Amino acid sequence: MFDVLKRLLVGRPLRSERLGDTLLPKWLALPVFCSDPISSVAYATEQILLTLALGGAGYLSLSTPVAGAVGLVLIVVVASYRQTCYAYPSGGGAFVVSKENLGETAALTAAAALLVDYVMTVAVSVVSGVVAITSAFRSLAPHAVGISVGFVVLIALVNLRGVKESGKSFALPTYAFIALTFAMFAVAIIRGASGDLPQAETANLPIEQTTHVGGVFTLMLAARAFASGCTALTGVEAISNGVPAFRKPKPHNAAVTLAMMGVLAVLMFAGITVLAVHLNAHALPDGNPSVISQVAGSVFGHGTVVFYLFQAATAGILVLAANTAFNGFPGLASILAKDRYLPRQFYNRGDRLVFSNGILILALFAILLIIGFDANIDKLIQLYIIGVFTSFTLSQLGMVVHWKRELATVTDPARRRKIRGSQAINTFGAGLTAAVLVVVFATKIVHGAWLAVAAMVLLFFLMRSISRYYKKVEAEVDAVDWDPTLPPKVHALVLISRLHKPALRALAFAKATRPDQMEAVTVAADEAETRALRKQWEERGLQTPLLVISSPYRDVVRPIVEHVTRLRTKDPRGVVSVFVPEYVVRHWWQNLLHNQSAFRLKYRLLFTKGVVVINVPYHIGGAGEGWWSTDPNAKPKAQATEVKA
């Protein structure tokens, strides 16, 4: 049943050689990797206005220069990451760049920052999309948490079906949002020129004037607004992480897509900010209605078909912006797992050639975050950005070192000039993003960003611990200069509860391994059953000795473990092989009808050195194999003995 449901939701498995069929052209890569930075323009302006409103109406005039500064940073970061696409076509982004040029500590810092930020991206994007929905249909506001969780599950399922399928699914909302946004700009210009452009619905909202005045307060408020507006840069690094997902030539196509994203994001962010200022749109603390909804309502008219189409496109792009993280997180987790910084399960591709485990873990943590913060966008947004600019800064510093190494080996003048140009871009980018990181840290740390920092620190030490563990295991199991020898003695134990087909099969298999010593073991938890077993044993004339261990407290597992321990103590160099007959049923629910003592026993013996536990399956409802049978007349006959627990 599980397999049928899995095929229905995820689709049929794809062969490994079809990985090339899942590679993305530029027009599909844009919605897959760039929906996050493009969608950020829908709430970046709002965050700037909301912050500046803390100082009163007079400070709202700073929104345009603050937005201009954010746009400049976006242009520089895009230009910097284009260099990364060409220099590191295998992907990995900030982690790989930092590891090769700055060392393990910087690499793990960048990786932790990115992983935390990807989780934040999913939560913030989906909740922002739900805010857009509730701005149009305000009766849905009380159900924001449930709607948000449902969207995360839906996006995860689409991504589990494959990267290319997710790109096709998400292309329409992305391109619809882009087209309708530029249409809104065109309509605004036309209506503005004719004097027919009404003010936003919150234009006359009274804003209290703060008593704090002066240059220091203005600077601090502008810095905080700038930090909030830098949400427009989230997801820019996703393309450099996912270069291998592009069609050939991979680096060129990735760099072109990144440039397209940069142009669109800057133009849309600037246009929305200018319109919001011109229409006197105010950001409300609960985000309902959102600034972009107010702008669209003024331009298209509230209640018009185009207004609702725009709201639907906005909600769609905001929700689907989480798809950027669903591509970035699993890919980065796979690279980290390959380098033994995360569990190996994250390295493996699933049935649809995607990193399924990474997708599922990302969805789980995003859902927990949404529930924990009650789908409150203002609280969630405070945790954002620090991880982004940490990875930005480390990536750019790593690229500066990379180009320095290149200059040390390249002698061609033309090539050296090109390298120096790239180095200059990354140097400027590193300085700028480092400055932004300081501003973001100083302005957001007391407003909740410390939680993101704590998560990054925890993840950093977790990855380092995982790496140390894998290195320790590798050193222990390394077979270099190791000559395996056969154990001097093998003592076989066959666990028996009743003399039935599974027990006879286990006896036959144990005998086929030709141990030095062999005995059947039963625990006398029920005297009547033990007497019946002894009688059957002697009647069948089985040659294997039957050892009966008494258990006055009716415990089955502990007496066997103690007996195995005694054997190991008696012969420390020998090996004890424990053969466990086990039912294999056709349906999962049938397991509930059988005793699970075999599982508990295997778990206990697993941690005992010198003990090998062997499952001997018996398929309920399956046909038996003749070679499993035992000879009931085998000689000599064994005598049953009893050991007191």
XYZ file of C-alpha atoms in Angstrom:
645
model
C 0.000 0.000 0.000
C 2.847 2.378 0.878
C 4.511 1.752 -2.491
C 1.259 2.478 -4.349
C 0.789 5.757 -2.457
C 4.425 6.695 -3.068
C 4.122 6.094 -6.813
C 0.907 8.126 -6.901
C 2.450 11.133 -5.131
C 6.054 11.015 -6.330
C 5.909 9.088 -9.602
C 7.760 6.102 -11.000
C 11.510 5.735 -10.348
C 13.912 7.110 -12.967
C 17.032 5.268 -14.094
C 20.348 6.882 -13.156
C 21.332 7.422 -16.784
C 18.301 9.706 -17.191
C 19.894 12.312 -14.907
C 20.824 14.304 -18.020
C 17.138 14.516 -18.965
C 16.451 16.457 -15.761
C 18.917 19.280 -16.565
C 17.344 22.716 -16.887
C 17.280 25.226 -19.743
C 17.547 28.880 -18.738
C 13.819 29.571 -19.028
C 13.068 26.794 -16.514
C 16.066 27.529 -14.301
C 14.791 31.064 -13.673
C 11.632 29.979 -11.783
C 13.458 27.080 -10.095
C 16.414 29.048 -8.716
C 15.310 32.681 -8.836
C 11.768 32.706 -7.502
C 13.093 33.662 -4.045
C 15.034 36.851 -4.969
C 12.356 37.878 -7.483
C 9.588 37.352 -4.945
C 11.501 39.242 -2.244
C 10.569 42.501 -3.960
C 7.009 41.875 -2.777
C 7.937 42.403 0.876
C 11.366 44.118 0.902
C 9.796 47.552 0.335
C 7.251 46.833 3.049
C 9.987 45.992 5.551
C 11.761 49.295 4.798
C 8.567 51.329 5.254
C 7.597 49.448 8.399
C 10.964 50.179 10.001
C 11.068 53.847 8.985
C 7.542 54.346 10.327
C 8.978 53.789 13.813
C 10.513 57.261 13.514
C 7.349 58.922 12.305
C 6.027 60.170 8.972
C 9.018 62.433 8.398
C 11.388 59.500 8.133
C 9.432 57.782 5.346
C 11.240 60.034 2.873
C 14.359 57.934 3.542
C 12.737 54.924 1.875
C 13.970 55.844 -1.613
C 17.680 56.268 -0.726
C 17.553 53.167 1.488
C 16.017 51.175 -1.361
C 18.691 52.557 -3.693
C 21.410 51.289 -1.342
C 19.774 47.856 -1.250
C 19.624 47.820 -5.056
C 23.327 48.672 -5.254
C 24.217 45.793 -2.934
C 22.074 43.466 -5.037
C 23.894 44.463 -8.237
C 27.313 43.940 -6.624
C 26.373 40.547 -5.161
C 24.977 39.325 -8.490
C 28.157 40.430 -10.288
C 30.266 38.677 -7.642
C 28.374 35.393 -7.834
C 28.671 35.359 -11.615
C 32.419 34.959 -11.064
C 31.712 32.009 -8.764
C 29.619 30.272 -11.439
C 32.576 30.299 -13.843
C 35.246 29.498 -11.254
C 33.347 26.636 -9.588
C 31.131 24.918 -12.189
C 30.690 21.874 -9.945
C 28.449 23.911 -7.630
C 28.574 24.126 -3.866
C 28.639 27.911 -3.705
C 29.930 29.481 -0.514
C 30.793 26.141 1.122
C 33.040 24.867 -1.662
C 34.637 28.281 -2.250
C 35.339 28.739 1.463
C 36.632 25.207 1.932
C 39.138 25.432 -0.906
C 40.369 28.934 -0.111
C 39.675 29.767 3.538
C 39.715 26.414 5.329
C 37.312 24.102 7.136
C 36.144 26.545 9.811
C 35.054 29.169 7.278
C 33.476 26.480 5.094
C 31.382 25.040 7.917
C 30.387 28.548 9.004
C 29.150 29.290 5.485
C 27.381 25.931 5.266
C 25.647 26.393 8.622
C 24.575 29.907 7.638
C 23.164 28.696 4.323
C 21.316 25.702 5.769
C 19.669 27.835 8.455
C 18.837 30.498 5.887
C 17.240 27.958 3.542
C 14.888 26.877 6.324
C 14.099 30.534 7.001
C 13.497 31.115 3.279
C 10.818 28.440 3.145
C 9.056 29.716 6.262
C 9.215 33.420 5.345
C 8.289 32.904 1.689
C 5.300 30.688 2.378
C 3.973 32.858 5.213
C 4.406 35.973 3.024
C 2.411 34.262 0.302
C -0.337 33.443 2.752
C -0.353 37.114 3.857
C -0.960 38.052 0.213
C -3.874 35.632 0.117
C -5.373 36.924 3.358
C -4.959 40.515 2.099
C -7.421 39.650 -0.658
C -9.566 37.240 1.384
C -9.295 38.526 4.954
C -11.628 35.893 6.396
C -8.812 33.350 5.886
C -6.424 35.179 8.251
C -7.232 32.974 11.305
C -6.212 29.898 9.302
C -2.782 31.213 8.261
C -0.808 28.477 10.056
C -2.734 25.599 8.502
C -2.612 27.136 5.025
C 1.139 27.755 5.349
C 1.836 24.177 6.432
C -0.273 22.874 3.561
C 1.734 24.902 1.043
C 5.045 23.594 2.439
C 3.814 20.010 2.082
C 2.606 20.693 -1.465
C 5.924 22.242 -2.565
C 7.850 19.366 -0.993
C 5.747 16.819 -2.891
C 6.271 18.627 -6.195
C 10.033 18.702 -5.597
C 10.069 15.010 -4.715
C 8.778 14.365 -8.240
C 11.940 15.903 -9.724
C 13.691 19.211 -10.439
C 12.450 19.517 -14.005
C 8.854 18.799 -13.033
C 9.028 21.385 -10.254
C 10.386 23.921 -12.753
C 7.478 23.334 -15.119
C 4.983 23.510 -12.257
C 6.394 26.764 -10.908
C 7.144 28.538 -14.199
C 3.627 29.938 -14.698
C 3.283 31.743 -11.321
C 6.798 33.181 -11.622
C 6.368 34.554 -15.123
C 2.813 35.696 -14.323
C 4.092 37.745 -11.372
C 6.847 39.301 -13.491
C 4.455 40.163 -16.322
C 1.743 41.577 -14.047
C 4.275 43.640 -12.063
C 5.588 45.335 -15.195
C 1.994 45.738 -16.402
C 1.265 47.483 -13.094
C 4.173 49.860 -13.729
C 2.850 50.643 -17.212
C -0.711 51.251 -15.996
C 0.600 53.422 -13.141
C 2.567 55.582 -15.583
C -0.465 55.989 -17.849
C -2.900 56.753 -15.009
C -0.372 59.001 -13.283
C 0.173 61.026 -16.453
C -3.580 61.565 -16.766
C -3.964 62.425 -13.067
C -6.211 59.426 -12.474
C -4.040 57.493 -9.989
C -5.636 57.394 -6.504
C -3.668 57.259 -3.259
C -3.209 54.013 -1.335
C -5.960 53.005 1.092
C -3.627 53.682 4.055
C -2.442 57.082 2.777
C -4.371 58.985 5.452
C -3.384 56.649 8.260
C -2.047 58.747 11.173
C 1.556 57.975 12.123
C 2.853 59.119 15.485
C 5.972 61.270 15.480
C 8.740 59.955 17.710
C 10.322 62.186 20.312
C 13.786 60.930 19.280
C 15.435 63.275 16.824
C 18.963 63.900 15.655
C 21.592 62.490 13.380
C 22.425 59.409 15.455
C 18.806 58.283 15.635
C 18.324 58.932 11.918
C 21.427 56.929 11.088
C 20.382 54.021 13.297
C 16.860 53.975 11.894
C 18.135 54.128 8.308
C 20.595 51.314 9.065
C 17.837 49.146 10.501
C 15.585 49.882 7.506
C 18.471 49.021 5.186
C 19.012 45.730 7.019
C 15.314 44.893 6.686
C 15.311 45.838 2.994
C 18.224 43.498 2.347
C 15.707 40.658 2.400
C 15.607 41.430 -1.332
C 18.950 39.608 -1.643
C 17.826 36.275 -0.252
C 18.316 33.357 -2.603
C 20.874 35.068 -4.868
C 23.454 32.373 -4.027
C 21.160 29.500 -5.081
C 22.318 29.532 -8.715
C 26.002 29.250 -7.776
C 25.065 26.270 -5.583
C 23.134 24.610 -8.387
C 25.329 25.089 -11.481
C 25.349 21.283 -12.150
C 21.555 21.388 -12.646
C 21.892 23.555 -15.804
C 22.236 22.353 -19.357
C 25.614 22.702 -21.048
C 27.469 25.006 -21.115
C 26.600 24.946 -17.413
C 28.657 27.927 -16.105
C 27.578 30.206 -18.960
C 23.891 29.345 -18.646
C 24.039 29.769 -14.869
C 25.752 33.171 -15.157
C 23.246 34.378 -17.780
C 20.304 33.255 -15.634
C 21.833 35.023 -12.631
C 22.179 38.243 -14.639
C 18.563 37.982 -15.826
C 17.435 37.544 -12.240
C 19.485 40.555 -11.112
C 18.023 42.851 -13.757
C 14.454 41.764 -13.030
C 14.834 41.997 -9.248
C 16.409 45.478 -9.309
C 13.827 46.917 -11.719
C 10.868 45.413 -9.877
C 12.156 46.420 -6.432
C 12.796 49.977 -7.587
C 9.407 50.253 -9.291
C 7.426 48.964 -6.313
C 9.311 51.256 -3.921
C 8.747 54.342 -6.082
C 5.039 53.544 -6.421
C 4.647 52.870 -2.693
C 6.231 56.231 -1.846
C 4.267 58.099 -4.528
C 0.962 56.569 -3.407
C 1.730 57.105 0.301
C 1.268 53.430 1.087
C 1.974 52.629 4.738
C 3.137 49.278 6.065
C 0.902 47.885 8.806
C 2.301 45.855 11.728
C 0.099 42.852 10.964
C 0.917 43.094 7.244
C -2.721 43.066 6.228
C -3.187 44.556 3.682
C 0.377 44.341 2.439
C 2.076 47.311 0.757
C 2.200 45.602 -2.621
C -1.514 44.811 -2.294
C -2.245 48.490 -1.595
C -0.192 49.559 -4.624
C -1.951 47.052 -6.881
C -5.328 48.154 -5.515
C -4.606 51.791 -6.353
C -3.254 51.030 -9.822
C -5.687 48.332 -10.968
C -8.626 49.197 -8.721
C -9.784 47.163 -5.712
C -12.132 44.341 -6.633
C -11.173 44.249 -10.314
C -10.272 40.999 -12.044
C -6.728 42.216 -12.691
C -6.287 43.069 -8.998
C -7.230 39.532 -7.954
C -5.038 38.074 -10.689
C -2.143 40.150 -9.373
C -2.822 39.024 -5.802
C -2.951 35.409 -6.961
C 0.333 35.826 -8.843
C 1.914 37.519 -5.807
C 0.765 34.754 -3.498
C 1.973 32.193 -6.008
C 5.471 33.648 -6.418
C 5.854 34.178 -2.660
C 4.832 30.634 -1.826
C 6.883 29.179 -4.657
C 9.902 31.249 -3.627
C 10.374 28.452 -1.138
C 11.257 26.319 -4.154
C 14.633 28.073 -4.333
C 15.435 26.638 -0.914
C 14.075 23.226 -1.903
C 16.708 23.150 -4.631
C 19.535 24.740 -2.655
C 19.226 22.936 0.685
C 19.221 19.324 -0.607
C 22.103 20.019 -3.016
C 24.241 21.625 -0.314
C 23.344 18.866 2.153
C 24.447 16.305 -0.448
C 27.832 17.998 -0.853
C 28.241 18.169 2.926
C 27.301 14.496 3.247
C 29.809 13.561 0.542
C 32.503 15.340 2.565
C 31.284 13.549 5.733
C 29.907 16.615 7.503
C 26.306 15.372 7.423
C 24.872 11.825 7.531
C 25.493 9.859 4.347
C 21.758 9.530 3.755
C 21.716 13.103 2.444
C 24.147 12.172 -0.354
C 21.890 9.602 -2.018
C 19.380 10.491 -4.723
C 15.841 9.177 -4.476
C 13.635 7.439 -7.017
C 13.166 10.633 -9.052
C 16.895 11.523 -9.062
C 16.442 14.239 -6.438
C 17.905 14.376 -2.935
C 14.723 13.206 -1.219
C 16.053 13.142 2.346
C 17.175 16.759 2.130
C 13.764 17.805 0.799
C 11.937 16.034 3.623
C 14.167 17.428 6.381
C 13.857 20.970 4.998
C 10.059 20.681 4.901
C 9.972 19.338 8.463
C 12.053 22.153 9.975
C 10.177 24.830 8.005
C 6.843 23.499 9.272
C 8.114 23.491 12.861
C 9.275 27.092 12.420
C 5.924 28.211 10.994
C 4.010 26.562 13.825
C 6.431 27.844 16.466
C 6.074 31.456 15.281
C 2.338 31.162 14.570
C 2.902 32.142 10.911
C 3.787 35.702 11.997
C 5.801 37.294 9.195
C 7.139 40.168 11.327
C 8.611 37.749 13.873
C 10.024 35.417 11.232
C 11.621 38.193 9.195
C 13.762 39.206 12.180
C 15.554 35.841 12.038
C 16.347 36.344 8.382
C 19.353 37.836 6.554
C 22.224 37.175 8.985
C 22.839 33.755 7.452
C 22.583 35.199 3.949
C 25.243 37.850 4.420
C 27.510 35.541 6.399
C 27.670 33.195 3.416
C 27.918 36.143 0.979
C 30.939 37.567 2.799
C 32.786 34.253 3.169
C 32.110 33.359 -0.461
C 33.495 36.659 -1.726
C 36.569 36.462 0.530
C 37.169 32.958 -0.764
C 36.941 34.176 -4.351
C 39.497 36.917 -3.634
C 41.947 34.240 -2.432
C 41.059 32.073 -5.439
C 41.928 34.817 -7.921
C 45.131 35.561 -6.013
C 46.211 31.953 -6.527
C 45.254 32.131 -10.175
C 47.414 35.234 -10.661
C 50.379 33.376 -9.175
C 50.235 30.741 -11.940
C 48.932 32.629 -15.016
C 51.415 34.506 -17.227
C 49.238 35.471 -20.205
C 48.657 39.288 -20.000
C 45.095 39.171 -21.337
C 44.131 36.405 -18.936
C 45.763 38.254 -16.021
C 43.777 41.418 -16.810
C 40.572 39.418 -16.784
C 41.496 37.783 -13.472
C 42.321 41.164 -11.934
C 38.916 42.452 -13.011
C 37.185 39.480 -11.408
C 39.288 39.905 -8.278
C 38.323 43.576 -8.063
C 34.626 42.708 -8.297
C 34.916 40.094 -5.546
C 37.042 42.356 -3.346
C 34.459 45.135 -3.546
C 31.687 42.597 -2.991
C 33.425 41.147 0.077
C 33.894 44.571 1.636
C 30.331 45.627 0.912
C 28.677 42.426 2.167
C 30.885 42.452 5.289
C 29.735 45.999 6.037
C 26.111 44.982 5.485
C 26.607 41.958 7.767
C 27.814 44.236 10.561
C 24.796 46.509 10.090
C 22.370 43.580 9.965
C 23.909 41.982 13.045
C 23.862 45.219 15.046
C 20.275 46.110 14.155
C 18.595 42.699 14.248
C 20.372 40.706 16.946
C 18.164 42.038 19.770
C 14.985 41.612 17.715
C 15.199 37.821 17.402
C 18.132 37.234 15.055
C 20.054 35.702 17.980
C 17.943 32.567 17.453
C 19.299 32.209 13.918
C 22.849 32.778 15.193
C 22.337 30.130 17.890
C 21.063 27.665 15.277
C 24.091 28.367 13.081
C 26.504 27.785 15.980
C 24.736 24.561 16.957
C 24.791 23.296 13.380
C 28.466 24.240 13.011
C 29.508 22.108 15.993
C 27.156 19.311 14.946
C 28.787 19.077 11.509
C 32.247 19.159 13.041
C 31.278 16.341 15.433
C 29.864 14.268 12.573
C 33.098 14.742 10.639
C 35.190 13.614 13.614
C 32.990 10.543 14.047
C 33.287 9.519 10.389
C 37.065 9.983 10.506
C 37.279 7.824 13.625
C 35.182 5.081 12.026
C 37.217 5.242 8.812
C 40.463 4.859 10.745
C 39.053 1.890 12.654
C 37.672 -0.033 9.667
C 40.516 0.749 7.261
C 41.702 -2.595 5.855
C 45.223 -1.463 4.928
C 47.876 -3.858 6.361
C 45.170 -5.989 7.955
C 45.167 -9.730 7.385
C 41.832 -11.270 8.443
C 42.064 -14.674 10.142
C 39.371 -17.252 10.738
C 37.990 -17.424 14.286
C 39.547 -20.329 16.202
C 36.139 -21.588 17.264
C 32.499 -20.964 16.347
C 29.734 -21.803 18.795
C 26.279 -21.829 17.187
C 23.115 -21.147 19.171
C 19.684 -21.709 17.612
C 16.870 -20.017 19.498
C 13.819 -22.245 19.846
C 10.402 -21.482 21.308
C 8.404 -24.246 19.588
C 9.359 -27.128 17.336
C 7.770 -25.858 14.127
C 8.906 -25.203 10.564
C 10.726 -21.924 11.302
C 12.685 -23.661 14.096
C 13.591 -26.650 11.901
C 14.655 -24.290 9.142
C 16.931 -22.407 11.538
C 18.452 -25.689 12.791
C 19.132 -26.826 9.226
C 20.736 -23.541 8.251
C 22.894 -23.437 11.385
C 24.071 -26.990 10.710
C 24.936 -26.009 7.117
C 27.431 -23.425 8.428
C 29.424 -26.284 10.069
C 30.133 -24.684 13.450
C 32.551 -26.260 15.926
C 29.772 -26.554 18.491
C 26.024 -26.237 18.093
C 23.122 -26.222 20.495
C 19.484 -25.243 20.505
C 18.428 -22.899 23.300
C 14.989 -22.314 24.769
C 13.880 -20.247 27.748
C 11.522 -21.960 30.197
C 9.109 -19.089 30.713
C 6.150 -21.514 30.667
C 6.672 -24.962 32.228
C 3.929 -26.674 30.222
C 5.286 -25.432 26.889
C 8.825 -26.414 27.897
C 7.733 -29.989 28.776
C 5.940 -30.259 25.441
C 9.034 -29.022 23.590
C 11.300 -31.537 25.364
C 8.925 -34.355 24.504
C 8.752 -33.338 20.825
C 12.536 -32.984 20.712
C 13.115 -36.525 21.952
C 10.324 -37.989 19.812
C 11.857 -36.527 16.626
C 15.289 -37.721 17.628
C 17.041 -34.446 16.770
C 20.805 -34.694 17.219
C 21.312 -31.049 18.223
C 21.499 -30.678 22.019
C 18.617 -28.737 23.538
C 19.583 -26.374 26.353
C 16.715 -25.242 28.574
C 17.355 -22.031 30.530
C 14.966 -21.387 33.382
C 13.462 -17.928 33.789
C 11.559 -17.492 37.055
C 10.668 -13.907 36.101
C 9.393 -14.969 32.628
C 11.918 -12.754 30.847
C 13.023 -14.275 27.551
C 15.738 -11.855 26.453
C 17.917 -11.482 29.542
C 18.617 -15.224 30.175
C 19.810 -15.687 26.579
C 22.036 -12.609 26.742
C 23.549 -13.881 30.006
C 24.178 -17.318 28.468
C 25.889 -15.758 25.458
C 27.995 -13.626 27.807
C 29.086 -16.764 29.706
C 30.153 -18.418 26.454
C 32.161 -15.345 25.478
C 33.824 -15.228 28.891
C 34.718 -18.910 28.656
C 36.231 -18.508 25.178
C 37.029 -14.815 24.474
C 38.696 -15.560 21.120
C 35.802 -17.612 19.808
C 32.688 -16.390 17.996
C 29.118 -17.049 19.064
C 26.641 -17.280 16.165
C 23.034 -16.790 17.246
C 20.434 -18.019 14.728
C 17.032 -16.381 15.203
C 13.969 -17.828 13.420
C 11.750 -14.963 12.322
C 8.361 -14.602 10.671
C 8.178 -12.503 7.494
C 4.590 -11.400 6.835
C 2.993 -9.970 3.722
C 1.236 -6.974 5.296
C 2.589 -4.473 7.824
C -0.331 -4.884 10.194
C 0.378 -8.603 10.556
C 3.581 -7.735 12.430
C 1.396 -6.446 15.248
C 0.023 -9.965 15.746
C 3.412 -11.575 16.404
C 5.753 -11.414 19.381
C 8.609 -8.942 18.870
C 10.975 -10.589 21.375
C 13.310 -11.582 18.513
C 13.788 -7.919 17.640
C 14.558 -6.990 21.254
C 17.026 -9.845 21.540
C 18.831 -8.866 18.340
C 19.093 -5.297 19.581
C 20.649 -6.408 22.883
C 23.123 -8.789 21.228
C 24.111 -6.197 18.629
C 26.271 -4.432 21.221
C 28.025 -7.607 22.418
C 31.474 -8.116 20.899
C 32.236 -11.485 19.346
C 28.562 -12.248 18.682
C 27.014 -12.630 15.226
C 23.220 -12.547 14.978
C 21.732 -14.270 11.932
C 18.086 -13.896 10.937
C 16.525 -17.024 9.465
C 13.328 -15.814 7.762
C 10.200 -17.871 7.343
C 7.747 -16.314 4.895
C 4.184 -16.755 6.070
C 2.084 -17.901 3.132
C 5.154 -18.804 1.030
C 6.132 -22.185 -0.343
C 8.798 -24.095 1.642
C 12.117 -25.239 0.175
C 13.051 -28.906 0.569
C 16.682 -28.318 1.523
C 15.601 -26.580 4.719
C 14.251 -29.792 6.245
C 16.119 -31.742 8.924
C 16.535 -35.467 9.302
C 14.357 -36.573 12.223
C 16.289 -39.849 12.542
C 19.736 -38.252 12.781
C 22.080 -40.050 15.222
C 23.224 -39.832 17.899
C 20.224 -38.598 19.821
C 20.779 -35.567 21.983
C 19.900 -35.410 25.655
C 18.007 -32.383 26.931
C 19.818 -30.534 29.728
C 18.747 -27.679 31.954
C 20.621 -24.604 33.172
C 19.400 -22.520 36.083
C 19.247 -18.790 35.351
